Each structure stands twice: as structure tokens, then as C-alpha cells.
Amino acid sequence: MSKQEPPSSWEDADIDNSFSKFAKLNVNAAVFVPGGHFQSSAQHQQQSSLFPPTSVQSHQQQQMPASSVRIRPPTTPPSTPVSSRHHAENSKQQTIAVENNLIENDRHKIDTDSKQSLTTTQQNEQDIEKIVIDEEEGAKMEDDIEMSTNEETKDIGERLKMTKQSKEKNIVKHDIIRKKDPVNIIFCGHVDAGKSTIGGQLMFLMGRVDKRTLEKYQTEAQEKNRESWYMAWILDTNEEERDKGKTVEVGRAWFETNKKHFIILDAPGHRCFVPNMISGASQADIAILVISARKGEFETGFERGGQTREHAMLVKTAGVRYMIVLINKMDDPTVNWDKARYEEIKEKLTPYLKKCGFKPGEDTVFMPCSGLSGAVLKEHPGEKILPWYRGPTFIDYLDGLPSIDRPSINGPFRMPIVERYKDMGTIVMGKIESGCVRVGDKCFLMPNRRKVEITNIYYEDIDTDVSFCGENVKLKLKNIEEEEISQGFVLCDVNDVCQVGKVFEAQIAVREHASLITAGYSAVLHIHSAVCEVQLKEIIELIDRKKGEHTQQRFITQDQSAKVRFEINQNSVCMEPFEKFPQLGRFILRDEGKTVAVGKVLKIIE
């Protein structure tokens, strides 16, 4: 009797278990003759338990909505028991023939079962080849076959191990396809316009916050004499934000409609936090410009220096596809749902939005609303309160917008890093701008060209197996520490990395700058999620877009466009020519707390 030893690896437990059972064989048993394949109902039950659950079964056990997540199967597939023995009087060749015959029979049976399972679940997934040998048949073989020598046992074990390892390479991951398009929306506008309140109200109306939680926020707000701010506290979770009543960081939340999955990016409205707003705008597909209709508040936000103007320009530069202008606080006593006030604001805003590049009536729409009461956000308040507005509600309009045209999921993987932190490993956050990523993928972190591995993907804090362009995700990285990553780094496909530049040519349009801009001028560059200081090295030519003329000049003034050359004052930054990859080729120049110019990368020199 040989002593049973624990396996060196649990993946090889089935092989080691087979060795221990060799020693227990009945040497006086009759010779086993292969040919028949009998299976009792008890055996069928036991064999069924050996199969790993299908993706649909796993999905039902976890009770998660198929519309919003892909369920990842266990990282290590369950091991399959394998048993095989041979008779002492048979030759080594007979033993191998018996073993191969059994494996081929069970392989045919399992392939048939797998095809039937795929037909039942109607999933368009790749077949997974499994090798499972019935344990009870193995036990029967143990009674009929005896090992002859230790050398032959070692030979069989090595071949079984090689078979198992080769089959594991064919295992593929299962994904439940998310049925709703991800859409990133950013709430922007002047401070105190009601952005966070509208965002919080949407979370409540769409069932993402229950009534008990809302009552808790209402009580806490009353204790701090901030009764009207309780809706904003759903998104403003920071104590500093709650105490001051001002959003500082970009808040994040999500909700779903019948057709789409919306990610809310709640941008700060104060001019001191515009860099944070730019970071949020770089991830957005749709901009929600919130305007306060209260007497005096619209005028303050829209005059020079107000954030209504700057935010409208910034989101267009960042590449948003649509804009919804929500004229908020229409239920305020100074307004009382007055149509004249609504039309006045609309008439003043429209020319400026056209100047920014928006097209009211095509990609821009106006709506009245009340963030505090929720009127027109999900339901019309009724003819008695609002008889003159016949348009759609905010949610209905969002849900009816065309799907966002994104780069192919087969394109090169690109994800600019917006935030990083440590939580049982290194976590990075960002929006996938191109391609897709799977658990186990190897990527380069640019510009340092550091090779990392994706060990986990979290989509809305749910562990998933794969994520696609357009989705805001968290990725857990292997082989790198948090301190080695900075905002503005870009995760890339190992076979197609993004470009890195220090000197580049660009076309800029000066929006607001009192003095002349000449060679040597320095400003802060915001490109995707990266922020750095640049210096103007050369003005190549001025561009008159109306006349189509190109002239030589040594300075640039407000409202002029020019082709120029910049040099970054520090380390190189990830960027791409605008024509090749727009999201990594747009940029904003800021100086002294103001947006000076917007531009696009034409060519990377070095």
C-alpha cells in the first residue's frame, strides 16, 4: 500500500488522487473488457455535478441584471476527476489502448451534451471543450485493473497531466452582452444653478435612491440649516461640499432608462475648480447646461467672467455630441413658470451657443424644469402649472437620442487615466475611448511604456470580465504601484501604443486674451485628462477661416486662429494627431484662471 500524499498543486489533485487509488486495486478481479457504456441515474446525477455551471446559471445565481453586466466565471476552472487503471497481466500497450478508448468515448459524449446545452440556452458563445471521465466508471476500472510497475504509473500520469493542460488552453470566458448603450452626461453651468440638485433628483426619480435614504438626507440638511440642499447631497457626498454648498470634485452616479445606461458626471460650477470640470468634460458624450431662471442669477452666470459662457465653450471643445439646456428654478417665486422669462433666456443664449459651434434645433434643445420638485424631468407638471410647454420630458428626450457613434471595439485599446488609488491593489479609473479590454490582458501604460496586467474590471462597481469603448470603468493593475501612475497616463494596446510628444504643431483659436500672444508665451495645457505647462515656440502662420488666407505674423490677438508650434516644459505627454484620434488630439489653453484658447494637434515633432 502506497501512502497518499497531498498534491503539490490543487490543479493536479485529480492526477495525484489517481496515483493513490492505484495502490488499492483488486488484483484478483476479472479482466475488464471495454465496449459497453452503462450509466445509472445516480451516476448521471454525480456526473452532472462535475460540470461547471453555464453562464446563464451563474447569472441567475448572482441575481444581477443581464442588461448591465457581464458575469465572469471562476478564475480557475473547476478541476475534473480522472481515473484510469490497467491490468497486471496486460501489456503496457493494452493499458494505453484501454485508456485512450475511454477518453475518446467520453469526449464524444461530452461534446454532444455541450451542444445540447448551448441549444437550450440560445447563447452565441464559443464552445468550451471539456474532458470529464465518469468517476464511477473509473471506480469500476479500479476493481478490474491493476498497475504493473511504478514506471508505467509515472508514464500514464505524465500523459494525463499533459492532456489536462492542453485542454485548459481551449477554455474561453463567457460574457452576457450588455444590451443598453453607455452614455456619459455632464452637468455644467454657473455655480448655484442647481446642477447637483437635478442630478440627485434624477437618481431618486429613476429608483437609484430610496425614500428612506432621501428622508435621511433631508433630516441632516435641516440640522445644518440647508433644507433646500438635501437633493444635492445625493451626489455631493464630501462633507466640505455639503458644508459650503459647492461641488468641488466631479461627482459620479448612474441610472438607466428603457434603452440606455447613463453615467452622470456632476461638474463643479465655481471658477476655481474649472480644471476639474475640464477633466469631467473630456469623458462626456452629452452636456447638460443648467441655467438658473431666478432674477439676477442668469445674468450673473452669463456675463463676462461667469461660468455659463466658459462651460459651454469647454464642453464643445471636449467633443460632446449633444447639448440640453435646462432652464432651472422655473418654480421660483420670481419666475413662477413665466414663459416670457424662459424665452428671454433662450434668446440671449442662442447666439453664443452658435458661436461655440452648437446648432440649436439640431444638436441643442431648451427645456424648462424644476430640479427641486422634479417637474419636467420625468413627468409634465400638468396644464394648470405649465400650459405653454408641449415638448418632451428630460428623460424621454435623453432616451430618444440616437446612439453615440464610437470607435470600433476592434480598434486599439485606449483609456486615459482620470484617477488612481490603492484598494487591495492598484486601481485606475477612466473612460475607454477605443477598443475593449479583458481580464488577463497585457497593456502598456504610456508615456513610461510600463507593462501591466489587467486582473479585475469593475463596471459600476460590479466585477465583470470585459469592457468596451464608451464605458467608465475601474481597472485593477498588476506589476505597478499607485505612486508610479499619474493623471493623464494612457493605458494602451501592447501592439499599438499611443504617441508621446514634447514638441508638436497645432492649430489654435484664441477666445479671450487682452494682450498680444507672441513666441515665448506660456500657458497651462489641458489635453484629455493630462495637465501640463507649455511654451509657444513659433507662430508658423495666421489662418483667416472666412477668407481662407494664410499670412505670416509675429503675434496673435483675440478671435484670431493660427498654426503654431508648442513645447512642453516637463516630461512628454500622451497625445495623437486630431485627424487620427480626436479624443487624444483636442486641447485647451488656460492662463490666470481663464480659458485663453482651444486647439487641436496637427503633428507631433518629437
Coordinates of C-alpha atoms in Angstrom, one line a residue:
M1 CA 0.0 0.0 0.0
S2 CA 1.5 3.3 -1.0
K3 CA 0.9 6.3 1.2
Q4 CA -1.3 9.1 -0.1
E5 CA 0.5 12.5 -0.3
P6 CA -1.2 15.8 -0.7
P7 CA -0.9 17.2 -4.2
S8 CA 1.7 19.8 -4.9
S9 CA -1.0 21.9 -6.7
W10 CA -4.8 21.7 -6.4
E11 CA -4.9 21.8 -10.2
D12 CA -3.2 18.4 -10.2
A13 CA -5.3 17.0 -7.4
D14 CA -7.1 14.7 -9.8
I15 CA -3.9 13.1 -11.0
D16 CA -2.4 12.7 -7.5
N17 CA -5.7 11.2 -6.4
S18 CA -5.4 8.7 -9.2
F19 CA -2.0 7.6 -8.1
S20 CA -3.2 6.9 -4.6
K21 CA -6.1 4.8 -5.9
F22 CA -3.7 2.6 -8.0
A23 CA -2.4 1.1 -4.8
K24 CA -5.9 -0.1 -3.7
L25 CA -6.8 -2.2 -6.8
N26 CA -8.2 -5.7 -6.5
V27 CA -5.5 -8.0 -8.0
N28 CA -7.9 -10.9 -8.2
A29 CA -10.6 -9.1 -10.2
A30 CA -11.7 -10.3 -13.6
V31 CA -10.3 -8.6 -16.7
F32 CA -12.2 -5.5 -17.7
V33 CA -13.5 -5.6 -21.3
P34 CA -14.4 -2.2 -22.8
G35 CA -17.3 -1.9 -25.2
G36 CA -20.5 -1.2 -23.3
H37 CA -21.3 2.2 -21.7
F38 CA -23.8 1.8 -18.9
Q39 CA -24.9 4.6 -16.6
S40 CA -27.4 4.6 -13.8
S41 CA -29.5 7.6 -12.8
A42 CA -27.3 8.0 -9.7
Q43 CA -24.2 8.1 -11.9
H44 CA -25.8 10.7 -14.2
Q45 CA -26.6 12.9 -11.2
Q46 CA -23.0 12.6 -10.0
Q47 CA -21.5 13.4 -13.4
S48 CA -23.8 16.4 -13.8
S49 CA -22.3 17.9 -10.6
L50 CA -18.9 17.7 -12.2
F51 CA -19.7 20.2 -14.9
P52 CA -19.1 23.8 -14.2
P53 CA -22.3 25.9 -14.3
T54 CA -23.2 27.6 -17.5
S55 CA -23.0 31.4 -17.8
V56 CA -26.8 31.6 -17.6
Q57 CA -26.9 29.5 -14.4
S58 CA -24.2 31.6 -12.9
H59 CA -26.1 34.7 -13.9
Q60 CA -29.3 33.5 -12.2
Q61 CA -27.5 32.6 -9.0
Q62 CA -26.0 36.0 -8.6
Q63 CA -29.3 37.7 -9.5
M64 CA -27.8 40.6 -11.4
P65 CA -29.5 42.3 -14.4
A66 CA -28.2 41.0 -17.7
S67 CA -28.7 44.4 -19.1
S68 CA -25.9 46.0 -17.1
V69 CA -23.2 43.4 -16.5
R70 CA -21.2 40.6 -17.9
I71 CA -20.7 37.8 -15.4
R72 CA -17.3 36.3 -15.1
P73 CA -16.9 32.6 -14.4
P74 CA -14.4 31.4 -11.8
T75 CA -10.9 32.5 -12.5
T76 CA -9.7 28.9 -12.0
P77 CA -12.0 26.4 -13.8
P78 CA -13.1 23.5 -11.5
S79 CA -10.9 20.5 -11.8
T80 CA -12.3 17.4 -13.4
P81 CA -11.6 14.0 -11.7
V82 CA -9.8 11.5 -13.9
S83 CA -9.3 7.8 -13.1
S84 CA -7.6 5.1 -15.2
R85 CA -6.0 1.8 -14.4
H86 CA -4.6 -1.3 -16.2
H87 CA -4.4 -5.0 -15.6
A88 CA -1.1 -6.5 -14.4
E89 CA -1.4 -9.3 -16.9
N90 CA -2.0 -7.0 -19.9
S91 CA 0.9 -5.3 -21.6
K92 CA 1.6 -1.6 -21.4
Q93 CA 0.3 -1.2 -24.9
Q94 CA -3.1 -2.7 -23.9
T95 CA -3.4 -0.4 -20.9
I96 CA -2.8 2.7 -23.1
A97 CA -5.3 1.5 -25.7
V98 CA -8.0 1.0 -23.0
E99 CA -7.3 4.4 -21.5
N100 CA -7.4 6.2 -24.9
N101 CA -10.6 4.3 -25.9
L102 CA -12.3 5.5 -22.7
I103 CA -11.2 9.1 -23.2
E104 CA -12.4 9.1 -26.8
N105 CA -15.8 7.7 -25.8
D106 CA -16.3 10.3 -23.0
R107 CA -15.0 13.0 -25.3
H108 CA -17.8 12.2 -27.8
K109 CA -20.4 12.0 -25.1
I110 CA -19.4 15.4 -23.5
D111 CA -19.2 17.2 -26.9
T112 CA -22.8 16.0 -27.6
D113 CA -24.0 17.2 -24.1
S114 CA -22.3 20.6 -24.6
K115 CA -24.0 21.2 -28.0
Q116 CA -27.4 20.4 -26.4
S117 CA -26.8 22.8 -23.6
L118 CA -25.8 25.6 -26.0
T119 CA -29.1 25.0 -28.0
T120 CA -31.2 25.2 -24.8
T121 CA -29.7 28.5 -23.5
Q122 CA -29.5 30.1 -27.1
Q123 CA -26.3 31.9 -26.2
N124 CA -23.9 32.9 -29.1
E125 CA -20.9 31.8 -27.2
Q126 CA -17.9 29.8 -28.2
D127 CA -17.9 26.1 -27.4
I128 CA -15.8 25.1 -24.5
E129 CA -14.2 21.7 -24.9
K130 CA -14.4 19.7 -21.7
I131 CA -12.8 16.3 -20.8
V132 CA -14.7 14.6 -18.0
I133 CA -14.3 10.9 -17.2
D134 CA -17.1 9.4 -15.1
E135 CA -15.8 8.8 -11.6
E136 CA -17.9 5.7 -11.0
E137 CA -16.7 4.1 -14.2
G138 CA -13.2 4.9 -13.0
A139 CA -14.0 3.1 -9.8
K140 CA -15.2 0.1 -11.8
M141 CA -11.9 0.1 -13.7
E142 CA -10.1 0.2 -10.4
D143 CA -11.7 -3.1 -9.4
D144 CA -10.7 -4.8 -12.7
I145 CA -7.3 -3.4 -13.5
E146 CA -4.0 -3.4 -11.6
M147 CA -0.9 -1.4 -12.2
S148 CA 2.2 -3.5 -13.1
T149 CA 5.2 -1.2 -12.3
N150 CA 5.9 2.2 -10.8
E151 CA 7.5 3.2 -14.1
E152 CA 4.3 2.6 -16.1
T153 CA 2.3 4.5 -13.5
K154 CA 4.6 7.5 -13.8
D155 CA 4.3 7.4 -17.6
I156 CA 0.4 7.3 -17.5
G157 CA 0.4 10.2 -15.0
E158 CA 2.6 12.4 -17.1
R159 CA 0.4 11.8 -20.2
L160 CA -2.8 12.6 -18.3
K161 CA -1.2 15.8 -17.0
M162 CA -0.3 16.9 -20.5
T163 CA -3.8 16.1 -21.7
K164 CA -5.3 18.2 -18.9
Q165 CA -3.0 21.2 -19.5
S166 CA -3.7 21.2 -23.3
K167 CA -7.4 21.2 -22.8
E168 CA -7.3 24.1 -20.3
K169 CA -5.8 26.3 -23.0
N170 CA -9.0 26.0 -25.0
I171 CA -11.2 27.4 -22.2
V172 CA -12.8 30.7 -23.1
K173 CA -14.6 33.2 -21.0
H174 CA -18.4 33.7 -21.0
D175 CA -19.9 37.2 -21.2
I176 CA -23.6 38.2 -21.0
I177 CA -23.8 41.1 -23.5
R178 CA -24.9 44.4 -22.1
K179 CA -28.0 45.4 -24.0
K180 CA -28.0 49.1 -23.2
D181 CA -25.7 51.7 -24.7
P182 CA -23.5 53.5 -22.2
V183 CA -23.9 57.3 -22.4
N184 CA -21.8 59.8 -20.3
I185 CA -23.6 63.0 -19.4
I186 CA -22.0 66.0 -17.7
F187 CA -24.0 68.6 -15.7
C188 CA -22.3 72.0 -16.2
G189 CA -23.2 75.7 -15.7
H190 CA -22.6 78.6 -13.3
V191 CA -22.3 78.0 -9.5
D192 CA -25.6 77.6 -7.7
A193 CA -27.6 76.9 -10.9
G194 CA -28.8 73.7 -9.5
K195 CA -26.7 71.0 -11.2
S196 CA -26.3 68.7 -8.2
T197 CA -29.9 69.1 -7.2
I198 CA -31.1 68.0 -10.7
G199 CA -28.6 65.1 -10.6
G200 CA -29.9 64.0 -7.2
Q201 CA -33.5 64.3 -8.2
L202 CA -32.9 62.1 -11.3
M203 CA -31.3 59.4 -9.1
F204 CA -34.4 59.5 -6.9
L205 CA -36.9 59.5 -9.8
M206 CA -35.2 56.7 -11.6
G207 CA -35.2 54.5 -8.4
R208 CA -31.5 54.7 -7.6
V209 CA -32.1 56.3 -4.2
D210 CA -35.0 55.0 -2.0
K211 CA -37.3 57.2 0.0
R212 CA -35.8 56.3 3.4
T213 CA -32.3 57.4 2.3
L214 CA -33.8 60.7 0.9
E215 CA -35.5 61.3 4.3
K216 CA -32.2 60.8 6.0
Y217 CA -30.5 63.4 3.8
Q218 CA -33.5 65.8 4.4
T219 CA -33.1 65.5 8.2
E220 CA -29.3 66.0 8.0
A221 CA -29.7 69.1 5.8
Q222 CA -32.3 70.6 8.2
E223 CA -29.8 70.1 11.1
K224 CA -27.3 72.2 9.2
N225 CA -29.9 74.8 8.1
R226 CA -29.6 73.7 4.5
E227 CA -33.2 72.5 3.9
S228 CA -33.2 73.1 0.2
W229 CA -29.8 71.3 -0.4
Y230 CA -30.9 67.8 0.5
M231 CA -31.3 66.6 -3.1
A232 CA -27.8 67.8 -3.9
W233 CA -26.4 65.7 -1.1
I234 CA -27.1 62.5 -3.1
L235 CA -24.2 63.4 -5.4
D236 CA -22.3 65.8 -3.0
T237 CA -21.0 63.2 -0.6
N238 CA -18.0 65.1 0.6
E239 CA -18.5 66.9 4.0
E240 CA -16.7 70.0 2.7
E241 CA -19.1 70.2 -0.3
R242 CA -22.1 69.8 1.9
D243 CA -21.0 72.5 4.4
K244 CA -20.2 75.0 1.7
G245 CA -23.0 74.0 -0.7
K246 CA -20.5 73.9 -3.6
T247 CA -19.4 70.9 -5.7
V248 CA -15.6 70.6 -5.7
E249 CA -14.8 67.3 -7.4
V250 CA -16.6 65.6 -10.3
G251 CA -19.4 63.6 -8.8
R252 CA -20.3 60.2 -10.4
A253 CA -23.5 58.2 -10.4
W254 CA -25.6 56.2 -12.9
F255 CA -29.2 55.4 -13.8
E256 CA -30.9 53.5 -16.6
T257 CA -33.8 54.2 -19.0
N258 CA -35.6 51.8 -21.3
K259 CA -32.8 52.0 -23.9
K260 CA -29.7 53.4 -22.4
H261 CA -27.3 53.3 -19.4
F262 CA -26.5 56.9 -18.3
I263 CA -23.4 57.8 -16.3
I264 CA -23.8 61.2 -14.5
L265 CA -20.7 63.4 -14.2
D266 CA -21.6 66.3 -11.9
A267 CA -19.0 69.1 -12.6
P268 CA -18.2 71.9 -10.2
G269 CA -19.5 75.3 -11.2
H270 CA -17.1 77.6 -9.3
R271 CA -14.3 79.2 -11.4
C272 CA -11.7 77.9 -9.0
F273 CA -12.5 74.3 -10.0
V274 CA -12.6 74.6 -13.8
P275 CA -9.7 72.2 -14.2
N276 CA -11.8 69.5 -12.5
M277 CA -14.7 70.4 -14.8
I278 CA -12.4 70.0 -17.9
S279 CA -11.4 66.6 -16.7
G280 CA -15.1 65.6 -16.5
A281 CA -15.9 67.1 -19.8
S282 CA -13.2 65.1 -21.6
Q283 CA -15.3 61.9 -20.7
A284 CA -18.7 63.3 -21.7
D285 CA -20.9 62.4 -24.7
I286 CA -23.8 64.8 -23.8
A287 CA -23.7 68.1 -22.0
I288 CA -26.5 69.3 -19.7
L289 CA -26.1 73.1 -19.4
V290 CA -28.1 74.2 -16.3
I291 CA -29.3 77.8 -16.2
S292 CA -30.9 79.5 -13.2
A293 CA -34.1 81.4 -14.3
R294 CA -34.2 83.2 -10.9
K295 CA -34.0 87.0 -11.4
G296 CA -30.3 88.1 -11.4
E297 CA -28.8 84.6 -11.3
F298 CA -28.9 84.0 -15.1
E299 CA -27.4 87.5 -15.7
T300 CA -24.5 86.8 -13.2
G301 CA -23.6 83.5 -14.8
F302 CA -23.8 84.7 -18.4
E303 CA -21.9 88.0 -18.2
R304 CA -18.2 88.0 -18.8
G305 CA -16.4 86.1 -16.1
G306 CA -19.5 83.9 -15.5
Q307 CA -19.1 80.1 -15.9
T308 CA -22.1 79.7 -18.2
R309 CA -20.1 81.0 -21.2
E310 CA -16.9 79.2 -20.3
H311 CA -18.6 75.8 -19.6
A312 CA -20.5 76.0 -22.9
M313 CA -17.2 76.5 -24.8
L314 CA -15.3 73.9 -22.9
V315 CA -17.8 71.1 -23.4
K316 CA -17.9 71.8 -27.2
T317 CA -14.1 71.8 -27.3
A318 CA -14.1 68.5 -25.4
G319 CA -16.2 66.9 -28.1
V320 CA -19.7 66.4 -26.7
R321 CA -22.2 65.4 -29.3
Y322 CA -25.4 67.0 -28.0
M323 CA -26.4 69.7 -25.5
I324 CA -29.6 70.0 -23.5
V325 CA -30.1 73.5 -21.9
L326 CA -32.2 73.0 -18.7
I327 CA -33.6 76.4 -17.6
N328 CA -34.0 75.5 -13.9
K329 CA -35.8 77.1 -11.0
M330 CA -38.8 78.0 -13.1
D331 CA -41.0 77.4 -10.0
D332 CA -39.1 80.2 -8.1
P333 CA -41.4 83.0 -6.8
T334 CA -39.5 85.5 -9.0
V335 CA -40.4 83.4 -12.1
N336 CA -43.4 81.3 -11.4
W337 CA -43.2 79.4 -14.7
D338 CA -43.3 82.6 -16.7
K339 CA -42.9 81.9 -20.5
A340 CA -41.6 85.4 -21.1
R341 CA -38.6 84.7 -18.8
Y342 CA -38.0 81.4 -20.5
E343 CA -38.0 83.0 -23.9
E344 CA -35.7 85.8 -22.8
I345 CA -33.0 83.4 -21.6
K346 CA -33.3 81.3 -24.7
E347 CA -32.9 84.3 -27.0
K348 CA -29.8 85.6 -25.1
L349 CA -28.1 82.1 -25.0
T350 CA -28.7 81.0 -28.6
P351 CA -26.3 83.4 -30.4
Y352 CA -23.4 82.5 -28.0
L353 CA -24.1 78.7 -28.4
K354 CA -23.9 79.1 -32.2
K355 CA -20.6 80.9 -31.8
C356 CA -19.3 77.9 -29.8
G357 CA -20.2 75.6 -32.6
F358 CA -23.6 74.2 -31.4
K359 CA -26.6 74.2 -33.7
P360 CA -29.9 74.9 -31.8
G361 CA -32.7 72.9 -33.2
E362 CA -30.3 70.1 -34.4
D363 CA -27.9 69.1 -31.6
T364 CA -29.2 71.6 -29.0
V365 CA -32.5 71.8 -27.3
F366 CA -34.0 74.0 -24.5
M367 CA -36.3 72.8 -21.7
P368 CA -37.9 74.4 -18.6
C369 CA -37.7 72.5 -15.3
S370 CA -37.6 72.5 -11.6
G371 CA -34.8 70.4 -10.0
L372 CA -36.2 70.7 -6.5
S373 CA -39.7 69.4 -7.4
G374 CA -38.7 67.3 -10.4
A375 CA -41.1 69.0 -12.8
V376 CA -40.5 68.2 -16.5
L377 CA -37.5 65.9 -15.6
K378 CA -39.6 62.7 -15.7
E379 CA -43.2 63.9 -15.9
H380 CA -45.0 67.0 -17.1
P381 CA -46.4 69.0 -14.1
G382 CA -49.8 69.4 -15.9
E383 CA -51.6 72.0 -17.9
K384 CA -52.6 74.1 -14.9
I385 CA -48.9 74.8 -13.9
L386 CA -47.2 74.7 -17.3
P387 CA -49.7 75.1 -20.2
W388 CA -47.3 76.6 -22.7
Y389 CA -44.6 73.8 -22.9
R390 CA -45.6 70.9 -25.2
G391 CA -42.1 69.3 -25.6
P392 CA -40.8 66.0 -24.2
T393 CA -39.6 65.5 -20.7
F394 CA -35.9 65.4 -20.0
I395 CA -35.8 61.6 -19.5
D396 CA -37.9 60.9 -22.7
Y397 CA -35.6 63.2 -24.7
L398 CA -32.5 61.6 -23.4
D399 CA -33.8 58.1 -24.1
G400 CA -34.8 59.0 -27.7
L401 CA -31.4 60.4 -28.7
P402 CA -29.5 58.4 -31.4
S403 CA -26.8 56.0 -30.2
I404 CA -23.4 57.6 -29.8
D405 CA -21.1 56.8 -32.8
R406 CA -18.0 55.4 -31.2
P407 CA -14.7 53.9 -32.5
S408 CA -14.8 50.2 -33.2
I409 CA -14.4 47.8 -30.3
N410 CA -11.8 46.1 -32.6
G411 CA -9.7 49.3 -32.6
P412 CA -6.6 49.8 -30.5
F413 CA -7.3 49.9 -26.7
R414 CA -7.0 53.5 -25.3
M415 CA -8.0 54.6 -21.8
P416 CA -6.7 57.9 -20.3
I417 CA -6.3 57.7 -16.5
V418 CA -8.6 60.1 -14.7
E419 CA -7.9 58.9 -11.1
R420 CA -5.9 56.3 -9.3
Y421 CA -5.9 54.9 -5.8
K422 CA -5.0 51.8 -3.8
D423 CA -7.6 49.2 -2.6
M424 CA -6.2 45.7 -2.2
G425 CA -4.0 46.6 -5.2
T426 CA -3.6 49.4 -7.7
I427 CA -6.9 50.8 -9.1
V428 CA -7.2 53.2 -12.0
M429 CA -10.3 54.9 -13.3
G430 CA -11.2 56.3 -16.7
K431 CA -13.3 56.1 -19.8
I432 CA -12.4 53.6 -22.6
E433 CA -12.0 55.8 -25.7
S434 CA -11.3 53.0 -28.1
G435 CA -11.2 49.2 -28.3
C436 CA -12.0 46.8 -25.5
V437 CA -10.2 45.2 -22.6
R438 CA -10.5 41.8 -20.9
V439 CA -9.3 40.4 -17.6
G440 CA -5.8 39.0 -18.2
D441 CA -4.9 41.4 -21.0
K442 CA -1.4 42.8 -21.0
C443 CA -1.2 46.6 -21.6
F444 CA 1.4 49.4 -21.8
L445 CA 1.0 52.3 -19.5
M446 CA 2.2 55.3 -21.5
P447 CA 4.2 57.5 -21.6
N448 CA 6.5 55.4 -19.4
R449 CA 5.9 52.3 -21.5
R450 CA 5.4 50.2 -18.4
K451 CA 3.9 46.8 -19.0
V452 CA 1.0 45.9 -16.7
E453 CA -1.7 43.2 -16.5
I454 CA -5.4 43.7 -16.0
T455 CA -6.5 41.5 -13.1
N456 CA -10.0 42.9 -12.5
I457 CA -12.6 45.1 -14.3
Y458 CA -15.3 46.9 -12.3
Y459 CA -18.2 48.4 -14.3
E460 CA -20.4 50.3 -11.9
D461 CA -18.6 48.5 -9.1
I462 CA -19.6 45.1 -10.4
D463 CA -16.8 42.7 -11.2
T464 CA -17.0 41.9 -14.9
D465 CA -15.0 40.1 -17.5
V466 CA -14.8 42.6 -20.4
S467 CA -15.4 46.3 -21.1
F468 CA -15.9 48.3 -24.3
C469 CA -15.3 51.8 -25.6
G470 CA -17.6 54.4 -24.1
E471 CA -17.7 52.7 -20.7
N472 CA -16.4 54.4 -17.5
V473 CA -14.6 51.6 -15.6
K474 CA -12.2 50.8 -12.8
L475 CA -9.3 48.5 -13.6
K476 CA -7.1 46.7 -11.1
L477 CA -3.5 46.5 -12.4
K478 CA -0.7 44.1 -11.6
N479 CA 3.0 44.8 -11.7
I480 CA 2.8 48.5 -10.8
E481 CA 2.3 50.7 -7.7
E482 CA -0.1 53.6 -7.4
E483 CA 2.8 56.1 -6.9
E484 CA 4.1 55.2 -10.4
I485 CA 0.9 56.4 -12.1
S486 CA -0.2 60.0 -12.8
Q487 CA -3.4 61.5 -14.1
G488 CA -3.1 61.8 -17.9
F489 CA -1.3 58.5 -18.4
V490 CA -2.9 56.3 -21.0
L491 CA -3.4 52.5 -21.0
C492 CA -2.8 51.2 -24.5
D493 CA -2.8 48.0 -26.5
V494 CA 0.7 46.4 -26.4
N495 CA 0.7 46.1 -30.1
D496 CA -0.5 49.6 -30.9
V497 CA 0.6 52.2 -28.3
C498 CA -0.4 55.9 -28.5
Q499 CA 2.1 58.5 -29.5
V500 CA 4.0 60.6 -27.0
G501 CA 5.0 64.2 -27.6
K502 CA 7.1 67.0 -26.2
V503 CA 7.2 69.3 -29.3
F504 CA 4.1 69.4 -31.5
E505 CA 2.4 71.6 -34.1
A506 CA -1.2 72.7 -33.5
Q507 CA -3.9 74.9 -34.7
I508 CA -5.4 77.2 -32.1
A509 CA -8.2 79.7 -31.9
V510 CA -7.8 82.5 -29.3
R511 CA -11.0 83.1 -27.4
E512 CA -10.2 85.6 -24.7
H513 CA -6.9 87.3 -24.1
A514 CA -6.4 91.1 -23.7
S515 CA -2.7 91.3 -24.7
L516 CA -0.8 90.1 -27.7
I517 CA 0.4 86.4 -27.8
T518 CA 3.9 86.1 -29.1
A519 CA 6.7 83.4 -29.2
G520 CA 7.7 82.6 -25.6
Y521 CA 4.2 82.8 -24.2
S522 CA 3.4 80.2 -21.6
A523 CA 0.1 78.7 -20.6
V524 CA -1.4 75.5 -19.0
L525 CA -2.3 72.8 -21.5
H526 CA -5.3 70.5 -20.8
I527 CA -5.4 67.6 -23.2
H528 CA -7.7 64.6 -22.4
S529 CA -7.1 64.1 -18.6
A530 CA -3.5 65.4 -18.7
V531 CA -2.4 68.8 -17.4
C532 CA 1.0 70.4 -18.1
E533 CA 2.7 73.7 -18.9
V534 CA 3.6 74.6 -22.4
Q535 CA 5.5 77.3 -24.2
L536 CA 4.8 78.8 -27.6
K537 CA 8.0 78.4 -29.6
E538 CA 6.9 79.6 -33.0
I539 CA 3.9 81.2 -34.8
I540 CA 4.0 79.5 -38.2
E541 CA 1.1 81.4 -39.8
L542 CA -2.2 83.1 -39.2
I543 CA -5.3 81.5 -40.6
D544 CA -8.3 83.5 -41.8
R545 CA -11.1 81.0 -41.8
K546 CA -13.6 83.2 -43.6
K547 CA -11.3 84.2 -46.4
G548 CA -9.2 81.1 -46.4
E549 CA -6.0 83.1 -46.3
H550 CA -2.7 82.2 -44.6
T551 CA -0.4 85.1 -43.6
Q552 CA 2.8 85.5 -41.7
Q553 CA 2.7 87.4 -38.5
R554 CA 4.7 87.6 -35.3
F555 CA 1.7 87.9 -32.8
I556 CA -1.8 86.6 -32.3
T557 CA -4.8 88.6 -30.9
Q558 CA -8.2 87.7 -29.6
D559 CA -10.6 85.9 -32.0
Q560 CA -7.7 85.0 -34.4
S561 CA -6.7 81.5 -35.4
A562 CA -3.1 80.4 -36.1
K563 CA -0.9 77.4 -36.8
V564 CA 1.8 77.3 -34.1
R565 CA 4.5 75.1 -32.5
F566 CA 4.5 74.3 -28.8
E567 CA 7.0 72.7 -26.5
I568 CA 6.0 71.0 -23.2
N569 CA 8.1 72.2 -20.3
Q570 CA 8.3 68.9 -18.5
N571 CA 8.1 65.2 -19.4
S572 CA 6.5 64.1 -22.6
V573 CA 2.7 63.7 -22.7
C574 CA 0.4 61.2 -24.4
M575 CA -1.3 62.7 -27.5
E576 CA -2.4 61.9 -31.0
P577 CA -3.0 64.0 -34.1
F578 CA -6.6 65.1 -34.1
E579 CA -7.3 63.6 -37.5
K580 CA -6.2 60.2 -36.3
F581 CA -7.7 60.2 -32.8
P582 CA -9.8 63.2 -31.9
Q583 CA -10.2 62.5 -28.2
L584 CA -6.5 62.5 -27.7
G585 CA -5.9 65.4 -30.1
R586 CA -8.1 68.2 -28.6
F587 CA -6.8 70.6 -26.1
I588 CA -7.5 73.8 -24.1
L589 CA -5.1 76.5 -23.1
R590 CA -5.7 78.4 -19.8
D591 CA -3.9 81.3 -18.2
E592 CA -4.6 83.2 -15.0
G593 CA -7.7 81.2 -14.3
K594 CA -9.3 81.9 -17.7
T595 CA -9.6 79.8 -20.9
V596 CA -7.4 81.6 -23.4
A597 CA -7.6 79.3 -26.5
V598 CA -8.8 76.0 -27.8
G599 CA -6.9 73.9 -30.3
K600 CA -6.1 70.6 -32.0
V601 CA -2.9 68.7 -32.5
L602 CA -1.7 68.6 -36.1
K603 CA 1.6 66.9 -36.0
I604 CA 3.9 65.5 -33.3
I605 CA 7.5 66.6 -33.9
E606 CA 9.4 64.9 -31.0

